[in-house]
Amino acid sequence: MKLELRDICCGYDTSDVVQGVTLSIGPGDIACLLGPNGSGKTTLFKAMLGLMPLHKGSVLLDGQDIRRWDRRDIAQKLGYIPQHQMRPFPFTVFDMVLMGRTSHIGACSSPGRSDRMAAMEALAALHMQHLEKRIFTELSGGERQLVLIARALAQQPGILIMDEPTASLDFGNQLLVLDHIRELAHGGLSVIMSTHLPNHAFLFGTRVLLLKKGHILSAGTPEETVNRENMRSLYNVDVEIAQMQLQDSREIRVCIPLSHCSCSQRRNKQSQKEK
Amino acid sequence: MQQPEHSSRMARPGLRVIIIGLGAAAAFFLSLPLGRYHIPLSDVAAALSAAISPGVELIPDAVQTVLFNIRLPRILTGMLVGAVLSASGAVYQGMFRNPLVSPDILGASAGAGFGAAFAIWCSWGIAGIQVSAFICGLTAVLSAWGLSTRMRHEPMLALVLSGILIGTLFSAGTAAVKYIADPLDKLPAITFWLMGSLAASTRRDALILAAAAAAGLVPLLALRWRLNVLSLGDEEAQALGLETGKLRFGVIICATLMTTVSVSIGGMIGWVGLIVPHLARMIVGPNYGVLLPASALLGGAYLLVVDDLARMVAAVETPLGILTALIGVPFFLCLLKYNTRDWQ
């Protein structure tokens, strides 16, 4: 499935948080959205999902404008994994995943056998059947993120939208979640996710979008976009991009932060004084 | 293989609902002989079977009158009041994603109380009391909700705060009505009614409540799955395919209708709608397919037992509202102490 944004502007009230964003994502893509806090990443996702009225522009799914679609139709095409948030009620993992079936169920009915099967399949796709009866709120952060991904899979969408899927996860769990995401993309799903780590883009991304103050600063392959100038412009950080060869002879790039620009300036001044 | 303490907690929720239902039925039958006029259980059984299939058995008229005109309506009214308050409490808690709200805290009870007091003061009939209580109760919930969305505050706290604010306004209104009411006849009527009592329950009360419970519970039960999704919050529910605006409004109407009818018949009976849903959630889990029936049955049984106490503990009837508060506050403190984990 193909998702296109054409010159969209949107935001709260009348001010535009996202300004003139155009992009397109096709099947198998893992698009990584990088941008500082407050650059409009979550707003952009909400705009894609139709959760927020557009001031300008349009969102197209396989060429069709979703403006007049109802929530149900959108949910059957787009799966959303929101950022970590408070959940007051202790649902079981299975019930959480089953909620992904909501857009496939009639208004006054409950999930049936085929829905239960789909939920089990979604859990199985992430190798999580053994968690079925556990309480969602009692799981670890990584497990919770995987359950939410399973819920989005049960929705059977063509596109997954993930808002910082690795935030607040430890090193191992980040990799666990990202590996699963890559596997899903190999299966033909399109994925767009926001992240704060440029290395995630090198390791897992097929495309990178840099968002700065609601504008697209740059878009393209990880190699084209994640470079010194862009990282400096985006985060005000000096980085070095190193190329290295892995043991399996794969070539890979890594982004190594050197220092924050304002700090390095201060340091430079100090060293000048000392001279 | 797996940690059993995790899976056992929600094991077989359907069976648990049935057990709660049996408990409620037991409370119903055991309450029939209780009261100042003691009727042996055998007489109760005889009278009930005679009522179903008129037979040869002779039951004293006094037993018939006490049982069918006084005790049965009171028991049914008590169970229904407890059931609808608990069910709407469970619904409000999910709807606002807030385990701390209840019909009383959202201002629904205070609004309905004001509406009913005003109607009593105006000498409107029973229908007038119902309509006035419903309109004021709905106004209170909707304004508390509207106010909370405009407060720049942590949403859980904002809703509780705005509910308390709106409730205070309506309580002030009730106080004003009491102040200007005729101290010889209207004022005592309003005061006793506000304290909450089922002593004067009639068959008509039980019927009105049953109709309100059906009107509220049937749509809510039909929407049970959507209630689960709605309790995840607006954005998540929309992303999962729900049109949340209309749904939430309809659900609030159903819950508020039940609450206000109950307030206009049984008076302000606090705390039931807050603690019973918690208890039910601890027993069967948060899935509305089982939580809603469990809350209703548990609430019915709970209020019936409390009303039995109100009839029995002292020589004079104790107002129900006093007892539910006396039981509810320490119970709620225990919940806060031991159950906060689920609210993270």
Coordinates of C-alpha atoms in Angstrom, one line a residue, chain B residues 26-228:
Chain B
A26 CA -29.2 -15.6 47.8
A27 CA -29.2 -12.1 49.3
F28 CA -32.7 -11.5 47.7
F29 CA -34.3 -14.6 49.2
L30 CA -32.6 -14.2 52.6
S31 CA -33.8 -10.6 52.8
L32 CA -37.5 -11.5 52.4
P33 CA -38.0 -12.8 56.0
L34 CA -36.0 -10.0 57.6
G35 CA -37.7 -7.0 59.2
R36 CA -39.6 -5.9 62.2
Y37 CA -42.5 -8.2 61.2
H38 CA -40.6 -11.5 60.9
I39 CA -41.9 -13.9 58.3
P40 CA -40.5 -17.5 58.5
L41 CA -38.7 -18.6 55.3
S42 CA -41.3 -21.4 54.9
D43 CA -44.1 -18.8 54.8
V44 CA -42.2 -16.7 52.3
A45 CA -41.8 -19.8 50.1
A46 CA -45.4 -20.6 50.4
A47 CA -46.5 -17.1 49.6
L48 CA -44.2 -16.9 46.6
S49 CA -45.4 -20.2 45.1
A50 CA -49.0 -19.3 45.8
A51 CA -48.4 -16.0 43.9
I52 CA -47.0 -17.8 40.9
S53 CA -49.6 -20.6 40.8
P54 CA -52.7 -19.8 42.9
G55 CA -53.1 -23.0 45.0
V56 CA -55.0 -24.2 48.0
E57 CA -52.6 -23.0 50.7
L58 CA -53.9 -20.3 52.9
I59 CA -51.5 -17.5 53.8
P60 CA -52.4 -14.9 56.4
D61 CA -53.4 -11.6 54.8
A62 CA -50.9 -9.8 57.0
V63 CA -48.1 -11.9 55.5
Q64 CA -49.3 -11.2 52.0
T65 CA -49.5 -7.5 52.6
V66 CA -46.1 -7.1 54.3
L67 CA -44.4 -9.3 51.7
F68 CA -45.9 -8.1 48.5
N69 CA -46.8 -4.4 49.2
I70 CA -43.9 -3.5 51.4
R71 CA -41.0 -5.8 51.5
L72 CA -40.8 -7.0 47.9
P73 CA -41.0 -3.6 46.4
R74 CA -38.4 -2.3 48.8
I75 CA -36.0 -5.2 48.1
L76 CA -36.4 -4.8 44.4
T77 CA -36.0 -1.1 44.5
G78 CA -32.9 -1.4 46.6
M79 CA -31.3 -4.0 44.3
L80 CA -32.1 -1.9 41.2
V81 CA -30.7 1.3 42.8
G82 CA -27.5 -0.5 43.7
A83 CA -27.3 -2.1 40.3
V84 CA -27.8 1.0 38.2
L85 CA -25.5 3.2 40.4
S86 CA -22.7 0.6 40.1
A87 CA -23.2 0.0 36.4
S88 CA -23.1 3.7 35.6
G89 CA -20.1 4.1 37.9
A90 CA -18.3 1.4 35.9
V91 CA -19.3 3.1 32.7
Y92 CA -18.2 6.6 33.8
Q93 CA -14.9 5.3 35.0
G94 CA -14.1 3.7 31.6
M95 CA -15.5 6.6 29.7
F96 CA -13.4 9.2 31.3
R97 CA -10.5 6.8 31.8
N98 CA -10.5 7.6 35.4
P99 CA -10.9 5.1 38.2
L100 CA -11.6 7.9 40.6
V101 CA -14.9 9.1 39.2
S102 CA -18.4 7.9 40.0
P103 CA -21.9 9.3 39.7
D104 CA -21.4 11.4 42.9
I105 CA -18.0 12.7 42.0
L106 CA -19.0 13.7 38.5
G107 CA -21.8 15.8 39.9
A108 CA -24.5 13.6 38.4
S109 CA -26.0 12.8 41.8
A110 CA -25.8 16.4 43.0
G111 CA -27.4 17.6 39.8
A112 CA -30.1 15.1 40.0
G113 CA -30.6 15.9 43.7
F114 CA -31.0 19.6 42.9
G115 CA -33.4 18.8 40.1
A116 CA -35.5 16.6 42.3
A117 CA -35.5 19.0 45.3
F118 CA -36.6 21.8 42.9
A119 CA -39.4 19.6 41.6
I120 CA -40.5 18.7 45.1
W121 CA -40.5 22.4 46.0
C122 CA -42.6 23.2 42.9
S123 CA -45.0 20.3 43.9
W124 CA -44.5 18.7 40.6
G125 CA -45.6 15.1 40.4
I126 CA -43.4 12.0 40.1
A127 CA -42.9 12.4 36.4
G128 CA -41.9 16.0 36.9
I129 CA -39.3 14.9 39.5
Q130 CA -37.9 12.3 37.1
V131 CA -37.6 14.7 34.2
S132 CA -36.2 17.5 36.3
A133 CA -33.6 15.2 37.9
F134 CA -32.5 13.8 34.6
I135 CA -32.1 17.2 32.9
C136 CA -30.1 18.6 35.9
G137 CA -28.0 15.5 36.3
L138 CA -27.1 15.5 32.6
T139 CA -26.3 19.2 32.7
A140 CA -24.0 18.5 35.6
V141 CA -22.1 15.7 34.0
L142 CA -21.7 17.5 30.7
S143 CA -20.6 20.7 32.3
A144 CA -18.1 18.9 34.5
W145 CA -16.7 17.1 31.4
G146 CA -16.6 20.3 29.4
L147 CA -14.9 22.2 32.2
S148 CA -12.3 19.5 32.7
T149 CA -11.3 19.6 29.0
R150 CA -10.6 23.3 29.3
M151 CA -8.6 23.0 32.5
R152 CA -4.9 23.0 31.8
H153 CA -4.2 20.3 34.3
E154 CA -3.5 16.6 34.6
P155 CA -6.8 15.2 33.0
M156 CA -7.5 12.7 35.8
L157 CA -7.4 15.3 38.5
A158 CA -9.0 18.0 36.3
L159 CA -12.2 15.8 35.9
V160 CA -12.4 15.1 39.6
L161 CA -11.9 18.8 40.4
S162 CA -14.4 20.1 37.9
G163 CA -16.9 17.4 39.1
I164 CA -16.5 18.6 42.6
L165 CA -16.9 22.2 41.5
I166 CA -20.1 21.5 39.5
G167 CA -21.4 19.3 42.3
T168 CA -20.8 22.2 44.8
L169 CA -22.8 24.6 42.6
F170 CA -25.7 22.2 42.5
S171 CA -25.5 21.4 46.2
A172 CA -25.7 25.2 46.8
G173 CA -28.7 25.3 44.6
T174 CA -30.3 22.5 46.7
A175 CA -29.5 24.3 49.9
A176 CA -31.2 27.4 48.5
V177 CA -34.3 25.4 47.6
K178 CA -34.3 24.0 51.1
Y179 CA -33.9 27.5 52.6
I180 CA -36.9 28.9 50.8
A181 CA -39.0 25.7 51.2
D182 CA -42.0 25.6 53.5
P183 CA -40.4 24.3 56.8
L184 CA -43.6 22.4 57.8
D185 CA -44.1 20.2 54.9
K186 CA -41.7 20.7 51.9
L187 CA -38.5 21.0 53.8
P188 CA -38.7 17.7 55.7
A189 CA -39.8 16.0 52.5
I190 CA -36.7 17.3 50.7
T191 CA -34.3 16.6 53.6
F192 CA -35.4 13.1 54.2
W193 CA -35.4 12.3 50.6
L194 CA -31.9 13.7 50.1
M195 CA -30.6 11.5 52.9
G196 CA -31.5 8.5 50.8
S197 CA -34.1 6.0 51.9
L198 CA -35.9 3.1 50.4
A199 CA -38.4 2.9 53.2
A200 CA -41.3 4.4 51.2
S201 CA -40.6 2.3 48.0
T202 CA -43.7 1.2 46.2
R203 CA -44.3 -1.2 43.3
R204 CA -44.4 1.8 41.0
D205 CA -40.9 2.9 42.1
A206 CA -39.6 -0.6 41.4
L207 CA -41.3 -0.6 38.0
I208 CA -39.9 2.9 37.0
L209 CA -36.4 1.8 38.0
A210 CA -36.7 -1.5 36.2
A211 CA -37.7 0.5 33.0
A212 CA -34.8 2.9 33.5
A213 CA -32.3 0.1 34.1
A214 CA -33.5 -1.6 30.9
A215 CA -33.3 1.6 28.9
G216 CA -29.8 2.2 30.2
L217 CA -28.3 -1.2 30.5
V218 CA -29.5 -2.8 27.3
P219 CA -27.7 -0.3 24.9
L220 CA -24.6 -0.3 27.2
L221 CA -24.4 -4.1 27.1
A222 CA -24.8 -4.1 23.3
L223 CA -21.9 -1.6 23.1
R224 CA -19.8 -3.6 25.6
W225 CA -16.9 -4.2 23.2
R226 CA -16.8 -0.5 22.2
L227 CA -16.7 0.5 25.8
N228 CA -13.5 -1.4 26.2

